Short mmCIF file of C-alpha atoms and ligand atoms in Angstrom, two decimals:
data_model
loop_
_atom_site.label_atom_id
_atom_site.label_comp_id
_atom_site.label_asym_id
_atom_site.label_seq_id
_atom_site.Cartn_x
_atom_site.Cartn_y
_atom_site.Cartn_z
CA MET A 21 217.59 49.49 -77.97
CA GLN A 22 216.66 45.96 -76.98
CA ARG A 23 219.52 45.81 -74.44
CA ALA A 24 218.67 49.23 -73.08
CA ASP A 25 215.12 47.97 -72.56
CA VAL A 26 216.38 44.89 -70.67
CA ALA A 27 218.52 47.09 -68.41
CA MET A 28 215.72 49.61 -67.86
CA TYR A 29 213.33 46.89 -66.81
CA VAL A 30 215.81 45.49 -64.26
CA ALA A 31 216.39 49.03 -62.93
CA LYS A 32 212.66 49.55 -62.46
CA GLN A 33 212.14 46.16 -60.91
CA ARG A 34 214.97 46.65 -58.41
CA ASN A 35 214.16 50.25 -57.72
CA LEU A 36 217.56 51.45 -58.97
CA GLY A 37 218.14 54.76 -60.68
CA VAL A 38 220.70 53.27 -63.06
CA PHE A 39 221.48 49.72 -64.13
CA ALA A 40 224.10 48.67 -66.69
CA TYR A 41 223.11 45.94 -69.15
CA ASP A 42 223.99 42.45 -67.82
CA PRO A 43 223.87 39.50 -70.28
CA ALA A 44 222.96 37.14 -67.41
CA LEU A 45 219.65 38.92 -67.08
CA ASP A 46 219.02 39.00 -70.80
CA SER A 47 216.46 36.62 -72.16
CA HIS A 48 218.06 36.93 -75.63
CA SER A 49 221.06 34.62 -74.88
CA PRO A 50 221.03 31.40 -77.03
CA GLU A 51 219.98 29.02 -74.24
CA ARG A 52 217.23 31.29 -73.06
CA LEU A 53 216.17 31.95 -76.63
CA SER A 54 215.64 28.26 -77.19
CA LEU A 55 213.60 27.97 -74.00
CA LEU A 56 211.70 31.06 -75.06
CA GLY A 57 210.79 29.44 -78.38
CA ASP A 58 209.64 26.40 -76.44
CA LEU A 59 207.54 28.57 -74.14
CA ARG A 60 205.78 30.16 -77.11
CA ARG A 61 204.91 26.66 -78.27
CA ALA A 62 203.90 25.62 -74.74
CA LEU A 63 201.26 28.34 -74.73
CA THR A 64 199.68 27.17 -77.97
CA GLU A 65 200.15 23.44 -77.34
CA ASP A 66 198.65 23.40 -73.86
CA GLU A 67 201.80 22.31 -72.07
CA LEU A 68 201.09 24.53 -69.06
CA PHE A 69 198.90 23.25 -66.28
CA LEU A 70 197.97 24.30 -62.74
CA LEU A 71 198.36 22.70 -59.35
CA TYR A 72 196.22 23.89 -56.44
CA GLN A 73 197.44 24.32 -52.88
CA PRO A 74 194.80 24.66 -50.15
CA LYS A 75 194.62 27.62 -47.79
CA VAL A 76 193.13 26.65 -44.44
CA SER A 77 191.37 28.96 -41.97
CA LEU A 78 192.93 28.64 -38.52
CA SER A 79 189.77 29.81 -36.79
CA THR A 80 187.36 27.34 -38.39
CA GLY A 81 189.74 24.67 -39.69
CA GLU A 82 188.01 24.87 -43.05
CA VAL A 83 189.58 25.05 -46.48
CA CYS A 84 188.98 28.67 -47.44
CA GLY A 85 190.76 28.93 -50.77
CA ALA A 86 193.30 27.48 -53.14
CA GLU A 87 196.36 29.01 -54.76
CA ALA A 88 196.86 28.13 -58.42
CA LEU A 89 200.54 27.42 -59.18
CA VAL A 90 201.63 27.01 -62.77
CA ARG A 91 203.76 24.10 -64.06
CA TRP A 92 205.22 23.40 -67.48
CA ASN A 93 205.15 19.90 -68.84
CA HIS A 94 208.03 20.24 -71.32
CA PRO A 95 208.12 17.47 -73.94
CA SER A 96 211.89 16.82 -73.60
CA ARG A 97 212.95 18.55 -70.37
CA GLY A 98 210.09 17.19 -68.28
CA LEU A 99 208.44 19.15 -65.50
CA ILE A 100 209.64 22.75 -65.21
CA LEU A 101 208.88 24.87 -62.12
CA PRO A 102 207.71 28.48 -62.43
CA ASP A 103 210.93 30.01 -61.10
CA ALA A 104 212.65 28.65 -64.23
CA PHE A 105 210.26 30.20 -66.77
CA ILE A 106 208.22 33.01 -65.20
CA PRO A 107 211.23 35.41 -65.21
CA LEU A 108 211.78 34.52 -68.88
CA ALA A 109 208.15 35.21 -69.68
CA GLU A 110 208.38 38.46 -67.69
CA ASN A 111 211.36 39.77 -69.62
CA THR A 112 209.64 39.13 -72.94
CA GLY A 113 206.14 39.77 -74.15
CA LEU A 114 205.02 36.32 -73.06
CA ILE A 115 203.83 37.06 -69.54
CA GLY A 116 200.62 38.59 -70.90
CA PRO A 117 199.50 35.45 -72.80
CA LEU A 118 200.80 33.24 -69.97
CA THR A 119 198.74 35.08 -67.37
CA ARG A 120 195.71 34.91 -69.64
CA ARG A 121 196.18 31.13 -69.93
CA VAL A 122 196.56 30.74 -66.15
CA LEU A 123 193.47 32.88 -65.50
CA ASN A 124 191.48 30.79 -67.98
CA LEU A 125 192.52 27.51 -66.36
CA ALA A 126 191.96 28.81 -62.81
CA LEU A 127 188.53 30.27 -63.60
CA ALA A 128 187.43 27.07 -65.36
CA GLN A 129 188.36 25.26 -62.14
CA ALA A 130 186.55 27.83 -59.96
CA ARG A 131 183.46 27.35 -62.12
CA GLN A 132 183.66 23.59 -61.70
CA TRP A 133 183.94 23.86 -57.90
CA ALA A 134 180.94 26.21 -57.84
CA GLU A 135 178.93 23.83 -60.02
CA GLN A 136 179.81 20.93 -57.72
CA GLY A 137 178.17 22.89 -54.90
CA SER A 138 181.46 23.58 -53.09
CA PRO A 139 182.62 26.98 -54.35
CA LEU A 140 186.17 27.92 -53.45
CA GLN A 141 188.10 31.11 -53.99
CA VAL A 142 191.03 30.59 -56.33
CA ALA A 143 194.17 32.75 -56.08
CA VAL A 144 196.23 33.55 -59.18
CA ASN A 145 199.73 35.06 -59.05
CA LEU A 146 200.45 38.16 -61.09
CA SER A 147 203.85 39.35 -62.29
CA ALA A 148 205.28 42.84 -62.15
CA ARG A 149 204.69 43.26 -65.89
CA ASN A 150 201.00 42.39 -65.51
CA LEU A 151 200.64 45.43 -63.26
CA LEU A 152 201.95 47.64 -66.06
CA ASP A 153 199.18 46.41 -68.36
CA ASP A 154 196.36 48.92 -68.13
CA ARG A 155 193.96 46.50 -69.82
CA LEU A 156 194.34 43.76 -67.22
CA ASP A 157 191.14 44.77 -65.41
CA ALA A 158 189.18 44.55 -68.68
CA LEU A 159 190.68 41.13 -69.37
CA VAL A 160 189.77 39.88 -65.89
CA ALA A 161 186.20 41.19 -66.29
CA GLU A 162 185.91 39.49 -69.69
CA LEU A 163 187.20 36.15 -68.37
CA LEU A 164 184.99 36.22 -65.26
CA THR A 165 181.97 36.71 -67.53
CA ALA A 166 183.11 34.09 -70.04
CA HIS A 167 183.48 31.49 -67.28
CA GLY A 168 180.41 32.61 -65.34
CA VAL A 169 182.42 33.00 -62.14
CA ALA A 170 181.54 35.56 -59.43
CA ALA A 171 184.32 38.11 -58.93
CA HIS A 172 184.71 37.34 -55.21
CA LEU A 173 185.81 33.81 -56.14
CA LEU A 174 188.98 35.24 -57.68
CA LYS A 175 191.93 36.55 -55.73
CA LEU A 176 195.00 38.09 -57.34
CA GLU A 177 198.34 37.79 -55.54
CA VAL A 178 200.85 40.55 -56.21
CA THR A 179 204.27 40.96 -54.64
CA GLU A 180 205.50 44.15 -53.04
CA SER A 181 208.30 44.45 -55.59
CA ALA A 182 205.79 44.16 -58.45
CA ILE A 183 203.84 47.08 -56.99
CA MET A 184 207.03 49.09 -56.55
CA THR A 185 207.89 48.84 -60.28
CA ASP A 186 205.36 51.63 -60.87
CA PRO A 187 203.41 52.24 -57.63
CA VAL A 188 200.92 54.82 -58.95
CA ARG A 189 199.97 52.77 -61.98
CA ALA A 190 199.78 49.56 -59.92
CA LYS A 191 197.54 51.23 -57.35
CA ASN A 192 195.16 52.52 -60.03
CA LEU A 193 194.93 49.12 -61.68
CA LEU A 194 194.42 47.31 -58.35
CA GLN A 195 191.70 49.79 -57.43
CA ARG A 196 189.85 49.06 -60.66
CA LEU A 197 190.14 45.31 -60.06
CA HIS A 198 189.01 45.72 -56.47
CA ALA A 199 186.00 47.76 -57.65
CA GLN A 200 184.96 44.77 -59.75
CA GLY A 201 184.87 42.66 -56.58
CA VAL A 202 188.14 40.81 -57.13
CA ALA A 203 190.18 40.26 -53.95
CA ILE A 204 193.79 41.42 -53.83
CA SER A 205 196.54 39.89 -51.72
CA ILE A 206 200.12 41.02 -51.11
CA ASP A 207 202.36 37.99 -51.62
CA ASP A 208 205.78 37.42 -50.05
CA PHE A 209 205.15 40.26 -47.61
CA GLY A 210 208.26 41.28 -45.68
CA ALA A 211 210.64 40.37 -48.49
CA GLY A 212 210.17 43.66 -50.37
CA TYR A 213 209.99 47.31 -49.55
CA THR A 214 206.40 48.50 -49.44
CA SER A 215 206.20 51.60 -47.32
CA LEU A 216 203.56 51.25 -44.66
CA GLY A 217 202.02 54.53 -45.84
CA GLN A 218 201.56 52.99 -49.26
CA LEU A 219 200.15 49.76 -47.92
CA LYS A 220 197.39 51.61 -46.12
CA ASN A 221 196.23 53.10 -49.45
CA LEU A 222 196.20 49.88 -51.45
CA PRO A 223 192.88 48.05 -51.92
CA VAL A 224 194.17 44.79 -50.43
CA THR A 225 192.40 42.33 -48.15
CA GLU A 226 195.24 40.03 -47.20
CA LEU A 227 198.95 39.94 -46.39
CA LYS A 228 200.82 36.71 -47.12
CA ILE A 229 203.88 36.55 -44.90
CA ASP A 230 206.94 35.52 -46.91
CA ARG A 231 207.70 31.86 -46.41
CA SER A 232 211.36 32.54 -45.60
CA PHE A 233 210.19 33.94 -42.22
CA VAL A 234 207.59 31.27 -41.54
CA MET A 235 209.81 28.30 -42.39
CA THR A 236 212.53 29.44 -39.96
CA MET A 237 210.26 30.60 -37.13
CA GLU A 238 211.35 27.81 -34.80
CA SER A 239 215.08 28.20 -35.25
CA ASP A 240 215.20 31.97 -35.53
CA THR A 241 213.42 33.94 -32.82
CA SER A 242 213.73 37.22 -34.69
CA ASN A 243 211.86 35.70 -37.63
CA ALA A 244 209.18 34.47 -35.24
CA LEU A 245 208.91 38.06 -34.00
CA ILE A 246 208.60 39.35 -37.55
CA VAL A 247 205.81 36.86 -38.26
CA ARG A 248 203.99 37.88 -35.12
CA SER A 249 204.40 41.58 -35.89
CA VAL A 250 203.12 41.16 -39.46
CA ILE A 251 200.05 39.33 -38.12
CA GLU A 252 199.41 42.20 -35.71
CA LEU A 253 200.02 44.76 -38.44
CA SER A 254 197.54 42.96 -40.71
CA HIS A 255 194.88 42.97 -38.03
CA ASN A 256 195.49 46.62 -37.20
CA LEU A 257 194.98 47.47 -40.86
CA GLY A 258 191.83 45.34 -41.03
CA LEU A 259 193.49 42.71 -43.24
CA SER A 260 193.77 38.97 -42.83
CA ALA A 261 197.18 37.40 -42.31
CA VAL A 262 198.23 34.31 -44.23
CA ALA A 263 201.31 32.28 -43.37
CA GLU A 264 202.78 30.43 -46.34
CA GLY A 265 205.45 27.72 -46.12
CA VAL A 266 203.95 26.01 -43.05
CA GLU A 267 205.93 22.78 -42.94
CA GLY A 268 205.21 21.42 -39.44
CA ALA A 269 202.62 20.98 -36.71
CA ASP A 270 204.59 23.05 -34.19
CA ILE A 271 204.74 26.06 -36.48
CA LEU A 272 201.03 25.69 -37.19
CA ALA A 273 200.25 25.69 -33.46
CA THR A 274 202.47 28.74 -32.89
CA LEU A 275 200.76 30.59 -35.74
CA SER A 276 197.40 29.74 -34.28
CA GLY A 277 198.57 31.12 -30.93
CA TYR A 278 199.54 34.35 -32.73
CA SER A 279 195.96 34.54 -34.13
CA CYS A 280 197.16 34.08 -37.69
CA ASP A 281 194.04 33.78 -39.87
CA ILE A 282 195.06 31.40 -42.64
CA ALA A 283 197.82 28.84 -43.20
CA GLN A 284 199.22 27.30 -46.36
CA GLY A 285 202.10 24.85 -46.65
CA TYR A 286 203.37 21.32 -47.10
CA HIS A 287 202.21 20.36 -43.59
CA LEU A 288 198.63 20.84 -44.72
CA SER A 289 199.07 19.82 -48.34
CA ARG A 290 201.47 20.15 -51.25
CA PRO A 291 200.15 21.77 -54.43
CA LEU A 292 197.91 19.13 -56.05
CA PRO A 293 196.30 18.39 -59.43
CA PRO A 294 192.55 19.21 -59.36
CA ASP A 295 191.28 15.63 -58.97
CA VAL A 296 193.72 14.88 -56.13
CA PHE A 297 192.82 18.25 -54.56
CA ASP A 298 189.12 17.35 -54.59
CA HIS A 299 189.87 14.00 -52.98
CA TRP A 300 192.05 15.64 -50.32
CA ARG A 301 189.37 18.25 -49.62
CA ALA A 302 186.62 15.63 -49.33
CA HIS A 303 188.64 13.85 -46.63
CA TRP A 304 189.89 16.97 -44.88
CA ALA A 305 188.75 16.79 -41.27
CA GLY A 306 190.06 20.12 -40.02
CA VAL A 307 193.42 21.04 -38.55
CA PRO A 308 194.33 18.14 -36.24
CA SER A 309 197.00 19.81 -34.15
CA LEU A 310 195.32 23.09 -33.20
CA PRO A 311 195.33 23.63 -29.45
CA PRO A 312 191.91 24.19 -27.85
CA ALA A 313 191.98 27.98 -27.87
CA PRO A 314 189.00 30.28 -27.18
CA ALA A 315 188.79 30.87 -30.93
CA VAL A 316 187.48 27.31 -31.24
CA GLU A 317 184.10 28.64 -30.05
CA SER A 318 183.70 30.16 -33.48
CA LEU A 319 183.76 26.63 -34.93
CA GLU A 320 180.12 26.32 -34.07
CA PRO A 321 177.94 27.06 -37.08
CA ALA A 322 175.97 30.28 -36.66
P1 C2E B 419 204.40 32.04 -54.38
O1 C2E B 419 203.24 32.70 -55.02
O2 C2E B 419 204.93 32.64 -53.14
O3 C2E B 419 203.94 30.55 -54.16
C1 C2E B 419 204.30 29.75 -53.07
C2 C2E B 419 205.43 28.83 -53.42
O4 C2E B 419 205.82 28.12 -52.26
C3 C2E B 419 205.05 27.73 -54.42
O5 C2E B 419 206.20 27.42 -55.20
C4 C2E B 419 204.69 26.56 -53.50
O6 C2E B 419 204.80 25.31 -54.14
C5 C2E B 419 205.73 26.74 -52.44
N1 C2E B 419 205.34 26.16 -51.15
C6 C2E B 419 204.10 25.99 -50.67
N2 C2E B 419 204.13 25.46 -49.42
C7 C2E B 419 205.43 25.31 -49.12
C8 C2E B 419 206.11 24.80 -47.95
O7 C2E B 419 205.51 24.38 -46.96
N3 C2E B 419 207.47 24.80 -48.00
C9 C2E B 419 208.17 25.26 -49.10
N4 C2E B 419 209.49 25.22 -49.05
N5 C2E B 419 207.55 25.75 -50.19
C10 C2E B 419 206.20 25.77 -50.20
P2 C2E B 419 206.13 27.28 -56.77
O8 C2E B 419 204.86 26.62 -57.18
O9 C2E B 419 207.43 26.73 -57.25
O10 C2E B 419 206.01 28.79 -57.25
C11 C2E B 419 207.08 29.69 -57.04
C12 C2E B 419 206.66 31.09 -57.40
O11 C2E B 419 206.40 31.18 -58.81
C13 C2E B 419 205.37 31.53 -56.73
O12 C2E B 419 205.64 31.94 -55.42
C14 C2E B 419 204.93 32.66 -57.65
O13 C2E B 419 205.62 33.85 -57.33
C15 C2E B 419 205.41 32.18 -59.00
N6 C2E B 419 204.25 31.60 -59.73
C16 C2E B 419 203.66 30.39 -59.62
N7 C2E B 419 202.63 30.27 -60.47
C17 C2E B 419 202.55 31.46 -61.13
C18 C2E B 419 201.67 31.98 -62.16
O14 C2E B 419 200.72 31.35 -62.60
N8 C2E B 419 201.93 33.25 -62.61
C19 C2E B 419 202.96 34.00 -62.11
N9 C2E B 419 203.14 35.24 -62.60
N10 C2E B 419 203.79 33.56 -61.15
C20 C2E B 419 203.58 32.30 -60.68
MG1 MG B 420 201.50 33.38 -54.42
MG1 MG B 421 204.55 33.74 -51.68
#
């Protein structure tokens, strides 16, 4: 039954009618089991922590948000990146407690920024499994209240493939979250298979263009075209467009020329611990390499 469950989950995730059990995707193998035991401990022993990566508005040059990215400080293996443990948590019951932990840390940070007089919207990534949890909206409401954080200061990033695991259920849950005032963003847009008809009906405010397109914009003209088209699509749907994976000044200037709303990437800043983030933000003097475009007019305070 356990193996059938593993296979069924993969089938749902990949939108396949049938999927045969594959041990490589099974979190019950000995090596993964040991890491799984460690992850259980990590959640109780506070070994998880968050880094924050700034999102910068290309029209004002201001820092307009921060994405919270989880890290695991493993006592013997050292730093572990999310790609190495999020799938494990997803295929077991641990993604629920992990997401709760991440939300708690991120909202505590959001509260601190608000108290410092410089509120900033914090974005938290959700997994496919989180979207199958009908109580997630109640949990988010409870945590917002517990931390005394206004709902609009929280954004939830969901990928297209996570929505596709169970589109109707995901849409209902996202609508309830949206009704609370929480912002919803589609992450890694372009890498999955959201139908445009579906997109129009989702309560989202932002599309984040998958970094595989953004990072290769200069060398691959078709990817540059995709980026430009997604920016136009976002605007036509009344959404803001975010480019992630911005690694250079030239790409940033091109994105600005395409009227991309927000940029995020190593060129602006790597993901940072909160104290370093605050220091970076205090010294942030706007985007240095933006060409003087008409949009610069809007830099003037109203
Ligand atoms: P994501 O949400 O698409 O996050 C962006 C990833 O791109 C991050 O990797 C970030 O460090 C990286 N990145 C940012 N700027 C650049 C750049 O200029 N160049 C390149 N090459 N990479 C850049 P990270 O932190 O390793 O996270 C990987 C993925 O793990 C995330 O992708 C997200 O899907 C997932 N993740 C991270 N934190 C959480 C979490 O708290 N919960 C869940 N469920 N998933 C998480
Ligand atoms: Mg994300
Ligand atoms: Mg992404």
